[in-house]
Amino acid sequence: MLNELTTERITSALRFLTREARISQEKLATKVGMSTSAVTRRLSGETPITIDDLERMAAALGYSVRVTFTEAAECPTSTK
């Protein structure tokens, strides 16, 4: 499950990519089949963003999503 810091980084990256692509939240919402308020809530962190939401938004901005799992011993936040 995503923690708050990770969610903040993801939404921050999406907001950055949206600005870089010069696409309004309204246009992004249309491209991903959501209401503008739903996109705004996800980009602000008010509503949790799902992997499906992330993939659709990234694709609409010309990107793909890659998830990498790392062994806990190699992870800097490991509790081992």
Backbone as JSON, one array per atom type, in Angstrom:
{
  "sequence": "MLNELTTERITSALRFLTREARISQEKLATKVGMSTSAVTRRLSGETPITIDDLERMAAALGYSVRVTFTEAAECPTSTK",
  "N": [[0.85, -1.18, 0.0], [0.45, 2.27, -0.66], [2.3, 4.78, 1.01], [1.96, 8.0, 2.68], [4.06, 9.76, 1.89], [5.01, 8.58, -0.48], [2.67, 8.72, -2.02], [2.44, 11.49, -2.15], [4.72, 12.11, -3.66], [4.09, 10.85, -6.07], [1.73, 12.19, -6.9], [2.79, 14.75, -7.08], [4.64, 14.4, -9.16], [2.86, 13.8, -11.25], [1.44, 16.22, -11.41], [3.53, 17.91, -12.2], [4.2, 16.75, -14.72], [1.83, 17.23, -16.06], [1.79, 20.02, -16.18], [4.14, 20.41, -17.68], [3.36, 19.24, -20.09], [1.57, 21.04, -20.85], [-1.16, 20.72, -20.49], [-4.42, 21.16, -19.44], [-6.15, 20.48, -16.37], [-8.76, 19.93, -16.93], [-8.67, 19.04, -19.6], [-7.04, 16.79, -19.27], [-8.72, 15.28, -17.65], [-10.8, 14.73, -19.47], [-9.39, 13.15, -21.3], [-8.81, 10.88, -19.76], [-11.25, 10.0, -18.99], [-12.59, 10.91, -16.7], [-14.22, 13.05, -14.29], [-13.48, 16.55, -14.05], [-13.26, 17.38, -11.4], [-12.72, 14.95, -10.12], [-10.17, 14.33, -11.11], [-8.75, 16.54, -10.12], [-9.04, 16.11, -7.34], [-7.53, 13.76, -7.07], [-4.98, 14.59, -7.96], [-4.39, 16.43, -6.02], [-4.13, 14.89, -3.82], [-6.24, 14.49, -2.19], [-8.05, 12.46, -2.76], [-7.29, 9.06, -2.81], [-4.95, 7.77, -5.19], [-5.25, 5.31, -7.59], [-3.52, 2.46, -9.01], [-4.54, 2.0, -11.53], [-5.67, 4.54, -12.13], [-3.29, 6.03, -12.14], [-1.88, 4.82, -14.27], [-3.61, 5.44, -16.43], [-3.6, 8.27, -16.4], [-0.87, 8.8, -16.76], [-0.48, 7.66, -19.32], [-2.13, 9.34, -20.82], [-0.6, 11.57, -20.73], [1.53, 10.87, -22.19], [3.3, 9.01, -21.14], [4.48, 5.97, -19.53], [3.91, 3.67, -16.83], [6.1, 2.25, -14.48], [6.65, -0.21, -12.15], [8.74, -1.17, -9.56], [9.96, -3.75, -7.59], [11.97, -4.18, -4.77], [14.29, -6.08, -2.91], [13.94, -6.18, 0.62], [16.32, -5.88, 2.12], [17.86, -4.35, 0.47], [16.56, -2.02, 0.32], [16.35, 1.36, 1.24], [14.63, 2.12, 3.31], [14.22, -0.06, 4.84], [13.07, -2.29, 7.39], [14.5, -4.29, 8.49]],
  "CA": [[0.0, 0.0, 0.0], [1.23, 3.51, -0.74], [2.27, 5.64, 2.19], [1.7, 9.39, 2.31], [5.19, 10.34, 1.18], [4.99, 8.04, -1.82], [1.52, 9.32, -2.7], [2.79, 12.89, -2.42], [5.68, 12.13, -4.77], [3.38, 10.46, -7.3], [0.86, 13.29, -7.33], [3.67, 15.85, -7.47], [5.15, 14.07, -10.5], [1.76, 13.96, -12.21], [1.18, 17.67, -11.59], [4.65, 18.42, -12.99], [4.05, 16.28, -16.11], [0.66, 17.92, -16.63], [2.25, 21.38, -16.51], [5.11, 20.3, -18.78], [2.63, 18.91, -21.32], [0.65, 22.17, -21.07], [-2.52, 20.17, -20.56], [-5.21, 21.56, -18.29], [-6.78, 19.36, -15.66], [-10.0, 19.64, -17.65], [-8.33, 18.23, -20.76], [-6.58, 15.51, -18.75], [-9.92, 14.56, -17.21], [-11.47, 14.23, -20.67], [-8.58, 12.07, -21.88], [-8.84, 9.68, -18.92], [-12.64, 9.61, -18.73], [-12.99, 11.29, -15.34], [-14.64, 14.44, -14.16], [-12.38, 17.43, -13.67], [-13.12, 17.37, -9.94], [-12.07, 13.68, -9.73], [-8.74, 14.48, -11.41], [-8.24, 17.52, -9.17], [-8.93, 15.46, -6.02], [-6.41, 12.82, -7.11], [-3.72, 15.32, -8.07], [-4.14, 17.14, -4.76], [-3.95, 13.91, -2.76], [-7.47, 14.4, -1.41], [-8.56, 11.12, -3.05], [-6.16, 8.16, -3.16], [-4.8, 7.47, -6.6], [-5.05, 3.88, -7.8], [-2.58, 2.14, -10.09], [-5.27, 2.21, -12.78], [-5.71, 6.0, -12.34], [-1.93, 6.44, -12.46], [-1.56, 4.37, -15.63], [-4.41, 6.2, -17.41], [-3.12, 9.65, -16.45], [0.46, 8.78, -17.38], [-0.67, 7.41, -20.75], [-2.7, 10.55, -21.41], [0.48, 12.56, -20.78], [2.59, 10.34, -23.04], [4.23, 8.23, -20.33], [4.01, 4.7, -19.0], [4.25, 3.48, -15.42], [6.89, 1.06, -14.19], [6.74, -0.47, -10.71], [9.87, -2.04, -9.27], [10.04, -4.26, -6.22], [13.35, -4.4, -4.36], [14.38, -6.83, -1.66], [13.97, -5.29, 1.78], [17.7, -5.64, 2.53], [18.43, -3.35, -0.43], [15.7, -0.85, 0.38], [16.85, 2.27, 2.28], [13.68, 2.26, 4.42], [14.03, -1.42, 5.36], [12.93, -2.44, 8.83], [15.31, -5.45, 8.92]],
  "C": [[0.89, 1.24, 0.0], [1.16, 4.27, 0.57], [2.12, 7.08, 1.73], [2.83, 10.02, 1.53], [5.2, 9.87, -0.26], [3.84, 8.64, -2.62], [1.81, 10.77, -3.06], [3.76, 13.0, -3.6], [4.99, 11.8, -6.09], [2.51, 11.61, -7.79], [1.67, 14.5, -7.76], [4.21, 15.62, -8.88], [4.06, 14.25, -11.55], [1.44, 15.43, -12.46], [2.28, 18.29, -12.46], [4.49, 18.03, -14.46], [2.87, 16.96, -16.81], [1.04, 19.33, -17.05], [3.2, 21.35, -17.7], [4.43, 20.03, -20.12], [1.68, 20.04, -21.72], [-0.77, 21.68, -21.32], [-3.25, 20.6, -19.29], [-5.78, 20.31, -17.61], [-8.09, 18.96, -16.33], [-9.73, 18.72, -18.85], [-7.83, 16.84, -20.33], [-7.77, 14.67, -18.32], [-10.67, 13.96, -18.4], [-10.72, 13.04, -21.25], [-8.66, 10.78, -21.07], [-10.25, 9.25, -18.55], [-13.09, 9.84, -17.3], [-13.56, 12.69, -15.37], [-13.42, 15.26, -13.77], [-12.17, 17.41, -12.16], [-12.46, 16.08, -9.46], [-10.57, 13.76, -9.98], [-8.11, 15.44, -10.39], [-8.06, 16.9, -7.79], [-7.76, 14.48, -5.99], [-5.07, 13.55, -7.16], [-3.38, 16.1, -6.8], [-3.87, 16.19, -3.61], [-5.17, 13.74, -1.9], [-8.11, 13.02, -1.55], [-7.37, 10.24, -3.41], [-6.14, 7.85, -4.65], [-4.5, 5.97, -6.73], [-4.01, 3.67, -8.9], [-3.27, 2.37, -11.43], [-5.35, 3.7, -13.12], [-4.34, 6.48, -12.82], [-1.56, 6.06, -13.89], [-2.33, 5.17, -16.68], [-3.91, 7.64, -17.53], [-1.75, 9.72, -17.12], [0.35, 8.59, -18.88], [-1.21, 8.65, -21.45], [-1.65, 11.65, -21.56], [1.67, 12.07, -21.6], [3.65, 9.53, -22.3], [3.62, 6.88, -20.0], [4.49, 4.6, -17.55], [5.04, 2.19, -15.28], [7.0, 0.95, -12.67], [7.87, -1.46, -10.5], [9.81, -2.46, -7.81], [11.51, -4.58, -5.94], [13.35, -5.17, -3.05], [14.56, -5.86, -0.5], [15.38, -4.96, 2.22], [18.36, -4.55, 1.69], [17.69, -2.02, -0.35], [16.17, 0.07, 1.51], [15.91, 2.43, 3.46], [13.36, 0.91, 5.05], [13.94, -1.42, 6.87], [13.71, -3.63, 9.35], [16.48, -4.99, 9.74]]
}
